[in-house]
Structure formats: C-alpha cells, structure tokens
mmCIF file of C-alpha atoms and ligand atoms in Angstrom:
data_model
loop_
_atom_site.group_PDB
_atom_site.id
_atom_site.type_symbol
_atom_site.label_atom_id
_atom_site.label_comp_id
_atom_site.label_asym_id
_atom_site.label_seq_id
_atom_site.Cartn_x
_atom_site.Cartn_y
_atom_site.Cartn_z
ATOM 1 C CA MET A 1 -7.991 8.491 4.640
ATOM 2 C CA LYS A 2 -9.906 5.329 3.771
ATOM 3 C CA LYS A 3 -12.983 4.657 5.807
ATOM 4 C CA VAL A 4 -14.289 1.423 7.262
ATOM 5 C CA PRO A 5 -18.080 1.537 7.701
ATOM 6 C CA THR A 6 -19.288 0.244 11.089
ATOM 7 C CA GLY A 7 -22.687 -0.454 9.537
ATOM 8 C CA VAL A 8 -24.281 1.086 12.625
ATOM 9 C CA LYS A 9 -27.115 3.300 11.424
ATOM 10 C CA GLY A 10 -26.401 6.879 12.163
ATOM 11 C CA LEU A 11 -22.890 6.442 13.421
ATOM 12 C CA ASP A 12 -21.324 6.281 10.057
ATOM 13 C CA ASP A 13 -23.022 9.607 9.245
ATOM 14 C CA MET A 14 -21.290 11.068 12.270
ATOM 15 C CA LEU A 15 -17.995 9.692 11.068
ATOM 16 C CA GLY A 16 -18.444 10.874 7.474
ATOM 17 C CA GLY A 17 -18.525 7.258 6.222
ATOM 18 C CA GLY A 18 -16.827 5.127 8.833
ATOM 19 C CA LEU A 19 -13.841 4.592 11.070
ATOM 20 C CA PRO A 20 -10.369 5.374 9.731
ATOM 21 C CA LEU A 21 -8.903 2.235 8.173
ATOM 22 C CA GLY A 22 -6.186 0.405 10.150
ATOM 23 C CA ARG A 23 -6.652 2.480 13.300
ATOM 24 C CA CYS A 24 -7.213 1.482 16.917
ATOM 25 C CA ILE A 25 -10.310 3.018 18.485
ATOM 26 C CA LEU A 26 -11.229 3.010 22.188
ATOM 27 C CA VAL A 27 -14.902 2.446 23.083
ATOM 28 C CA CYS A 28 -15.724 3.632 26.598
ATOM 29 C CA GLY A 29 -18.999 3.053 28.372
ATOM 30 C CA GLY A 30 -20.759 2.027 31.602
ATOM 31 C CA PRO A 31 -22.308 -1.284 32.355
ATOM 32 C CA GLY A 32 -25.005 -2.238 29.843
ATOM 33 C CA SER A 33 -24.232 0.773 27.641
ATOM 34 C CA GLY A 34 -23.875 -1.430 24.585
ATOM 35 C CA LYS A 35 -20.029 -1.801 24.227
ATOM 36 C CA THR A 36 -20.291 -5.565 23.439
ATOM 37 C CA ILE A 37 -23.273 -5.121 21.116
ATOM 38 C CA PHE A 38 -21.415 -2.390 19.263
ATOM 39 C CA GLY A 39 -18.340 -4.620 18.936
ATOM 40 C CA ILE A 40 -20.248 -7.543 17.599
ATOM 41 C CA GLN A 41 -22.387 -5.288 15.335
ATOM 42 C CA PHE A 42 -19.155 -3.930 13.781
ATOM 43 C CA LEU A 43 -17.758 -7.451 13.185
ATOM 44 C CA TYR A 44 -21.106 -8.829 12.038
ATOM 45 C CA ASN A 45 -21.627 -6.066 9.501
ATOM 46 C CA GLY A 46 -18.044 -6.422 8.426
ATOM 47 C CA ALA A 47 -18.520 -10.116 7.728
ATOM 48 C CA VAL A 48 -21.998 -10.045 6.209
ATOM 49 C CA LYS A 49 -22.060 -6.680 4.347
ATOM 50 C CA TYR A 50 -18.449 -6.046 3.494
ATOM 51 C CA GLY A 51 -16.829 -9.525 3.287
ATOM 52 C CA GLU A 52 -14.326 -8.780 6.013
ATOM 53 C CA THR A 53 -13.314 -11.420 8.500
ATOM 54 C CA GLY A 54 -13.420 -10.425 12.112
ATOM 55 C CA LEU A 55 -11.797 -11.438 15.356
ATOM 56 C CA TYR A 56 -13.554 -10.956 18.750
ATOM 57 C CA VAL A 57 -11.310 -11.419 21.757
ATOM 58 C CA SER A 58 -13.299 -11.775 24.961
ATOM 59 C CA LEU A 59 -11.783 -11.019 28.316
ATOM 60 C CA GLY A 60 -15.041 -11.023 30.134
ATOM 61 C CA GLU A 61 -18.186 -12.600 28.777
ATOM 62 C CA SER A 62 -18.170 -16.347 28.008
ATOM 63 C CA PRO A 63 -18.529 -17.169 24.326
ATOM 64 C CA ILE A 64 -21.595 -19.265 25.082
ATOM 65 C CA HIS A 65 -23.326 -16.272 26.743
ATOM 66 C CA LEU A 66 -22.144 -14.001 24.002
ATOM 67 C CA ARG A 67 -23.730 -16.214 21.282
ATOM 68 C CA GLU A 68 -27.035 -16.426 23.308
ATOM 69 C CA ASP A 69 -27.140 -12.620 23.960
ATOM 70 C CA MET A 70 -26.441 -11.755 20.323
ATOM 71 C CA SER A 71 -29.114 -14.157 19.020
ATOM 72 C CA SER A 72 -31.639 -11.931 20.807
ATOM 73 C CA LEU A 73 -30.622 -9.266 18.329
ATOM 74 C CA GLY A 74 -31.043 -11.547 15.402
ATOM 75 C CA TRP A 75 -27.326 -12.203 14.923
ATOM 76 C CA ASP A 76 -26.261 -15.765 14.366
ATOM 77 C CA VAL A 77 -22.679 -15.599 15.659
ATOM 78 C CA GLU A 78 -22.285 -19.370 15.552
ATOM 79 C CA ARG A 79 -23.216 -19.447 11.832
ATOM 80 C CA LEU A 80 -20.510 -16.876 11.002
ATOM 81 C CA GLU A 81 -18.038 -18.898 13.140
ATOM 82 C CA LYS A 82 -18.860 -22.057 11.205
ATOM 83 C CA ASP A 83 -18.458 -20.138 7.923
ATOM 84 C CA GLY A 84 -15.042 -18.877 9.084
ATOM 85 C CA LYS A 85 -16.119 -15.209 8.857
ATOM 86 C CA LEU A 86 -15.901 -14.510 12.564
ATOM 87 C CA VAL A 87 -13.677 -16.004 15.195
ATOM 88 C CA VAL A 88 -14.498 -15.673 18.926
ATOM 89 C CA VAL A 89 -11.534 -16.151 21.207
ATOM 90 C CA ASP A 90 -12.065 -16.666 24.906
ATOM 91 C CA ALA A 91 -9.061 -15.004 26.453
ATOM 92 C CA SER A 92 -10.474 -14.902 29.938
ATOM 93 C CA PRO A 93 -8.308 -17.854 31.168
ATOM 94 C CA ILE A 94 -5.323 -15.433 31.157
ATOM 95 C CA ARG A 95 -6.804 -13.770 34.193
ATOM 96 C CA THR A 96 -5.980 -16.832 36.195
ATOM 97 C CA ILE A 97 -2.234 -16.483 35.626
ATOM 98 C CA PRO A 98 -0.344 -16.713 38.979
ATOM 99 C CA GLU A 99 1.240 -13.563 40.561
ATOM 100 C CA GLN A 100 4.714 -14.480 39.294
ATOM 101 C CA VAL A 101 5.524 -16.626 36.239
ATOM 102 C CA LYS A 102 9.045 -18.134 36.364
ATOM 103 C CA ILE A 103 10.814 -19.151 33.247
ATOM 104 C CA GLY A 104 14.296 -20.459 34.334
ATOM 105 C CA ASP A 105 16.024 -17.561 36.096
ATOM 106 C CA PHE A 106 13.634 -15.137 34.478
ATOM 107 C CA SER A 107 10.535 -14.015 36.379
ATOM 108 C CA ILE A 108 7.631 -12.009 34.983
ATOM 109 C CA GLY A 109 4.764 -10.458 36.872
ATOM 110 C CA LYS A 110 1.080 -11.338 36.404
ATOM 111 C CA ARG A 111 -0.093 -8.230 34.707
ATOM 112 C CA ASP A 112 2.771 -8.095 32.170
ATOM 113 C CA PHE A 113 2.386 -11.797 31.404
ATOM 114 C CA GLU A 114 -1.392 -11.171 30.879
ATOM 115 C CA MET A 115 -0.768 -8.327 28.485
ATOM 116 C CA LEU A 116 1.896 -10.371 26.554
ATOM 117 C CA SER A 117 -0.415 -13.329 26.368
ATOM 118 C CA LEU A 118 -3.290 -11.209 25.116
ATOM 119 C CA ILE A 119 -1.082 -9.651 22.373
ATOM 120 C CA GLU A 120 0.240 -13.093 21.359
ATOM 121 C CA ILE A 121 -3.197 -14.715 21.174
ATOM 122 C CA MET A 122 -4.606 -11.813 19.247
ATOM 123 C CA LYS A 123 -1.729 -11.696 16.727
ATOM 124 C CA LYS A 124 -1.772 -15.410 16.135
ATOM 125 C CA ARG A 125 -5.476 -15.692 15.548
ATOM 126 C CA ALA A 126 -5.742 -12.499 13.525
ATOM 127 C CA GLU A 127 -2.957 -13.677 11.146
ATOM 128 C CA GLU A 128 -4.408 -17.170 10.900
ATOM 129 C CA ILE A 129 -7.788 -15.920 9.680
ATOM 130 C CA GLY A 130 -6.646 -12.765 7.865
ATOM 131 C CA ALA A 131 -8.742 -10.570 10.137
ATOM 132 C CA LYS A 132 -9.614 -7.098 8.812
ATOM 133 C CA ARG A 133 -11.518 -6.110 11.915
ATOM 134 C CA ILE A 134 -10.752 -6.841 15.637
ATOM 135 C CA VAL A 135 -12.593 -6.222 18.849
ATOM 136 C CA ILE A 136 -11.042 -6.710 22.283
ATOM 137 C CA ASP A 137 -13.695 -6.604 24.995
ATOM 138 C CA SER A 138 -12.736 -5.341 27.576
ATOM 139 C CA ILE A 139 -9.188 -4.365 28.751
ATOM 140 C CA SER A 140 -10.403 -2.909 32.066
ATOM 141 C CA SER A 141 -9.344 -5.897 34.219
ATOM 142 C CA LEU A 142 -5.927 -5.779 32.669
ATOM 143 C CA ILE A 143 -5.173 -2.064 32.908
ATOM 144 C CA VAL A 144 -6.566 -1.605 36.371
ATOM 145 C CA GLN A 145 -3.508 -3.576 37.588
ATOM 146 C CA TYR A 146 -1.277 -0.659 36.581
ATOM 147 C CA PRO A 147 -1.702 2.092 39.170
ATOM 148 C CA ASP A 148 1.503 3.706 38.021
ATOM 149 C CA ASP A 149 0.887 6.116 35.101
ATOM 150 C CA SER A 150 4.043 5.494 33.112
ATOM 151 C CA GLU A 151 3.788 1.693 33.438
ATOM 152 C CA ARG A 152 0.165 1.862 32.369
ATOM 153 C CA ARG A 153 1.058 4.010 29.381
ATOM 154 C CA ASN A 154 3.753 1.507 28.285
ATOM 155 C CA ALA A 155 1.462 -1.461 28.661
ATOM 156 C CA ILE A 156 -1.316 0.171 26.669
ATOM 157 C CA LEU A 157 1.145 1.357 24.002
ATOM 158 C CA ASP A 158 2.433 -2.241 23.572
ATOM 159 C CA LEU A 159 -1.161 -3.385 22.980
ATOM 160 C CA PHE A 160 -2.117 -0.523 20.633
ATOM 161 C CA GLU A 161 1.101 -0.936 18.682
ATOM 162 C CA ALA A 162 0.504 -4.680 18.205
ATOM 163 C CA VAL A 163 -3.066 -4.011 17.019
ATOM 164 C CA THR A 164 -2.013 -1.288 14.613
ATOM 165 C CA ASP A 165 0.872 -3.450 13.220
ATOM 166 C CA LEU A 166 -1.727 -5.976 12.137
ATOM 167 C CA GLY A 167 -3.223 -3.302 9.884
ATOM 168 C CA THR A 168 -6.714 -4.108 11.128
ATOM 169 C CA THR A 169 -9.379 -1.609 12.124
ATOM 170 C CA SER A 170 -9.907 -2.307 15.776
ATOM 171 C CA LEU A 171 -12.140 -1.497 18.718
ATOM 172 C CA ILE A 172 -10.901 -1.875 22.278
ATOM 173 C CA THR A 173 -13.568 -1.456 24.939
ATOM 174 C CA THR A 174 -13.057 -0.093 28.422
ATOM 175 C CA GLU A 175 -15.442 0.334 31.311
ATOM 176 C CA LEU A 176 -16.524 3.772 32.389
ATOM 177 C CA ARG A 177 -17.581 4.121 35.967
ATOM 178 C CA ALA A 178 -17.976 7.860 36.486
ATOM 179 C CA THR A 179 -20.426 10.098 34.639
ATOM 180 C CA ALA A 180 -19.347 12.426 31.839
ATOM 181 C CA LEU A 181 -18.525 15.437 34.034
ATOM 182 C CA GLU A 182 -16.833 13.606 36.851
ATOM 183 C CA ARG A 183 -14.638 11.357 34.888
ATOM 184 C CA GLN A 184 -10.884 11.698 34.575
ATOM 185 C CA ILE A 185 -9.449 11.218 31.077
ATOM 186 C CA GLN A 186 -7.318 8.125 31.215
ATOM 187 C CA ALA A 187 -3.998 7.462 29.493
ATOM 188 C CA GLU A 188 -5.588 5.037 27.088
ATOM 189 C CA GLU A 189 -7.800 7.795 25.699
ATOM 190 C CA PHE A 190 -4.808 9.982 24.929
ATOM 191 C CA LEU A 191 -2.919 7.106 23.333
ATOM 192 C CA SER A 192 -5.600 5.710 21.049
ATOM 193 C CA HIS A 193 -6.364 7.019 17.571
ATOM 194 C CA GLY A 194 -9.961 7.573 18.371
ATOM 195 C CA VAL A 195 -12.346 7.604 21.321
ATOM 196 C CA ILE A 196 -16.103 6.859 21.183
ATOM 197 C CA VAL A 197 -17.951 7.221 24.478
ATOM 198 C CA PHE A 198 -21.317 5.660 25.308
ATOM 199 C CA HIS A 199 -22.943 7.830 28.013
ATOM 200 C CA THR A 200 -25.970 6.968 30.109
ATOM 201 C CA PHE A 201 -27.875 9.741 31.900
ATOM 202 C CA SER A 202 -30.841 9.740 34.109
ATOM 203 C CA ASP A 203 -33.371 12.520 33.531
ATOM 204 C CA SER A 204 -36.245 12.533 36.018
ATOM 205 C CA GLY A 205 -35.922 8.767 36.266
ATOM 206 C CA ARG A 206 -35.798 8.347 32.483
ATOM 207 C CA LEU A 207 -32.747 6.649 30.985
ATOM 208 C CA ILE A 208 -31.096 8.603 28.241
ATOM 209 C CA ARG A 209 -28.411 7.064 26.129
ATOM 210 C CA ALA A 210 -26.049 9.304 24.170
ATOM 211 C CA ILE A 211 -22.907 8.670 22.073
ATOM 212 C CA GLN A 212 -20.061 11.081 21.530
ATOM 213 C CA ILE A 213 -17.102 10.766 19.206
ATOM 214 C CA GLU A 214 -14.595 12.458 21.500
ATOM 215 C CA LYS A 215 -11.712 12.177 19.073
ATOM 216 C CA MET A 216 -10.882 10.512 15.741
ATOM 217 C CA ARG A 217 -7.489 11.435 14.471
ATOM 218 C CA GLY A 218 -7.255 12.130 10.725
ATOM 219 C CA ILE A 219 -10.928 12.643 9.932
ATOM 220 C CA SER A 220 -13.496 15.350 10.546
ATOM 221 C CA HIS A 221 -16.460 14.117 12.515
ATOM 222 C CA ASP A 222 -19.470 15.185 14.499
ATOM 223 C CA ASN A 223 -18.244 15.688 18.121
ATOM 224 C CA GLN A 224 -21.609 16.436 19.625
ATOM 225 C CA LEU A 225 -23.568 14.142 22.055
ATOM 226 C CA ARG A 226 -26.190 12.250 19.906
ATOM 227 C CA PRO A 227 -28.897 10.026 21.264
ATOM 228 C CA TYR A 228 -28.755 6.242 20.491
ATOM 229 C CA LYS A 229 -31.020 3.317 21.145
ATOM 230 C CA ILE A 230 -30.464 -0.324 21.631
ATOM 231 C CA HIS A 231 -33.357 -2.179 19.980
ATOM 232 C CA GLU A 232 -34.013 -5.640 18.528
ATOM 233 C CA ASN A 233 -31.600 -5.026 15.643
ATOM 234 C CA GLY A 234 -28.775 -3.608 17.645
ATOM 235 C CA ILE A 235 -27.578 0.025 18.094
ATOM 236 C CA GLU A 236 -29.065 2.877 16.157
ATOM 237 C CA VAL A 237 -27.669 6.424 16.464
ATOM 238 C CA PHE A 238 -29.778 9.563 15.776
ATOM 239 C CA PRO A 239 -27.199 11.943 14.292
ATOM 240 C CA LYS A 240 -29.608 14.812 13.617
ATOM 241 C CA GLU A 241 -31.079 14.839 17.150
ATOM 242 C CA SER A 242 -29.675 16.521 20.225
ATOM 243 C CA VAL A 243 -29.790 15.253 23.811
ATOM 244 C CA LEU A 244 -29.649 18.786 25.226
ATOM 245 C CA THR A 245 -33.030 20.441 25.335
ATOM 246 C CA SER A 246 -33.149 24.191 25.610
ATOM 247 C CA THR A 247 -35.612 25.700 28.122
HETATM 248 N N1 LIG B 306 -32.676 -7.717 22.185
HETATM 249 C C1 LIG B 306 -32.478 -6.504 22.794
HETATM 250 N N2 LIG B 306 -33.338 -5.516 22.575
HETATM 251 C C2 LIG B 306 -33.183 -4.299 23.184
HETATM 252 N N3 LIG B 306 -32.179 -4.018 24.056
HETATM 253 C C3 LIG B 306 -31.274 -4.939 24.303
HETATM 254 C C4 LIG B 306 -31.360 -6.277 23.718
HETATM 255 N N4 LIG B 306 -30.322 -6.976 24.151
HETATM 256 C C5 LIG B 306 -29.659 -6.213 24.994
HETATM 257 N N5 LIG B 306 -30.224 -5.013 25.094
HETATM 258 C C6 LIG B 306 -29.718 -3.901 25.922
HETATM 259 O O1 LIG B 306 -28.299 -3.801 25.782
HETATM 260 C C7 LIG B 306 -27.727 -3.892 27.098
HETATM 261 C C8 LIG B 306 -26.466 -4.735 27.110
HETATM 262 O O2 LIG B 306 -25.598 -4.249 26.142
HETATM 263 P P1 LIG B 306 -24.056 -4.778 26.222
HETATM 264 O O3 LIG B 306 -23.928 -6.136 26.690
HETATM 265 O O4 LIG B 306 -23.457 -4.458 24.847
HETATM 266 O O5 LIG B 306 -23.436 -3.761 27.194
HETATM 267 P P2 LIG B 306 -21.990 -3.577 27.735
HETATM 268 O O6 LIG B 306 -21.652 -2.117 27.640
HETATM 269 O O7 LIG B 306 -21.067 -4.528 27.000
HETATM 270 O O8 LIG B 306 -22.054 -3.978 29.258
HETATM 271 P P3 LIG B 306 -20.946 -4.595 30.264
HETATM 272 O O9 LIG B 306 -20.114 -3.535 30.683
HETATM 273 O O10 LIG B 306 -21.775 -5.159 31.340
HETATM 274 O O11 LIG B 306 -20.200 -5.681 29.439
HETATM 275 C C9 LIG B 306 -28.755 -4.432 28.024
HETATM 276 O O12 LIG B 306 -28.584 -4.010 29.343
HETATM 277 C C10 LIG B 306 -30.026 -3.986 27.400
HETATM 278 O O13 LIG B 306 -30.388 -2.708 27.851
HETATM 279 MG MG1 LIG B 307 -19.884 -6.081 27.528
#
C-alpha cells in the first residue's frame, strides 16, 4: 500500500509513513481540537513539500477567516491559491437551499440536494485542478439531517464513493460532542477507510489533547492515545509519549 505523508510531525510515525493512498479518512474531534488546522496542514504540506495540488471544501468557516486563522500559524494560504497549488471552495451557501427543490415534476428534499451539490462541486473542482489531496470540513451539518440510520448510511456512502472515485487521498471532518467513553460510534466511522480522533480531556483543570488512530484499513499503525500540541507551526504529535500515567 502506497503511503501519503501528512507532513504532521509524529503522526506519520504512528502511520508508518503516512495515510494510505487514495483512501477516505474521517477526522473526528470536538470544537477547537484542531480539525481545520490538521486539514490545512495536510494540504499545505502536500503542496509545498510533495508538489501535490490540494482542494479544501469549506462547509463552515468562511475562506476569509480561514486565511486569517492559518496565517497565525505561518501558512500563507492565499499565496498557494494564487500559485494554483491550493483551491479553497466555500460550499457553505448550499446550506441555504430551500426545504424542497422542484425541477419540473421532480422534487428533491433539502438534505439530498445538499449532499448532491457538495459531491458535484467537489468533483468538478478536483478534476479541474488535478487534486491529489482533498479536505471536506465539516460534514456534520449535512449528516445531522439524517436521523434514519439507513438513509444516513446511504448518503455517507454516496459521498465516500465520490471521493474515492477521484483517486485522491481525502480527509473528511466531523464534530465530536461526547467524550471518548460516552460517545456512540457513528455510521460514518464504520464506512470510512480510516478514523482519526482528536480527543480533549480535562485533568484537574489542565487541558490534555490526545490523538488516536482508531482504524486505518490496509496498514498497520499505532492505535494508542498519543499526546499532541497545537503550536505556532501547527499540530505536532508525540508518538513515543503516553497520556495515561500509571500511579
Ligand atoms: N497560532 C496558534 N498557536 C497555538 N494554538 C493555536 C494557534 N491557532 C489556533 N490554535 C489552537 O487551535 C484551536 C483551533 O483549531 P481548529 O480551528 O483547527 O479547531 P477545529 O477542530 O476545526 O474547531 P471547530 O470545530 O470549531 O471548527 C484554537 O482553539 C487554539 O487552541
Ligand atoms: Mg474547524
């Protein structure tokens, strides 16, 4: 299996070199856990270190804020956009699609139309630029509209299939609200090729960040919780350290 390095210090060691080429990986984490930073770091490194064009599809943050936030980490997103190495697509307008979309006698519901639009936008832009890496950040607002399990599975499968068909190595982020022990494994975690979880714990008032590669089909990897930090150069993982202290 060919590997695609994320360029995130420590994480590639946990992965034995990088993410499996052409696969679709789910990135789960709570608010402020670093999902967006990780996504941009993956694309930025791809463009700058490995000569791979990247596509970032935003369903939340505005591209203006994204460029500002990332510049605090020393990443000139705009420069890469101007050089054609990174394309940022603001897909958030699809969230304003009306409840029912009528095309002649045919009627399609909001959530399905949103998912179809997302897939079409992503495919079109990825093909135009010859993207090798894609980040979709985040799909939570879309999939929360599918309370029915089988409908949710189908919608997610359509998205994963479209991403995989492009042959790109892709990260899809989702929001995690519950803590590690309380959380229910969602359909999207079963359906993706790999799952990386960004956990945030509080220990006597101290914030502890830990990353876990929950699954990564086709490669052997470290599956333990490892501490990570977000600093002025982005995310760094400490693959030799443990977050669990023995007493
Ligand atoms: N320049 C920086 N130096 C150190 N830490 C930073 C810096 N910029 C951001 N951070 C940290 O990263 C966090 C934001 O990360 P990010 O936006 O990737 O989170 P997220 O998981 O995408 O959150 P959300 O669910 O709200 O979209 C901030 O809350 C802060 O703790
Ligand atoms: Mg984010």
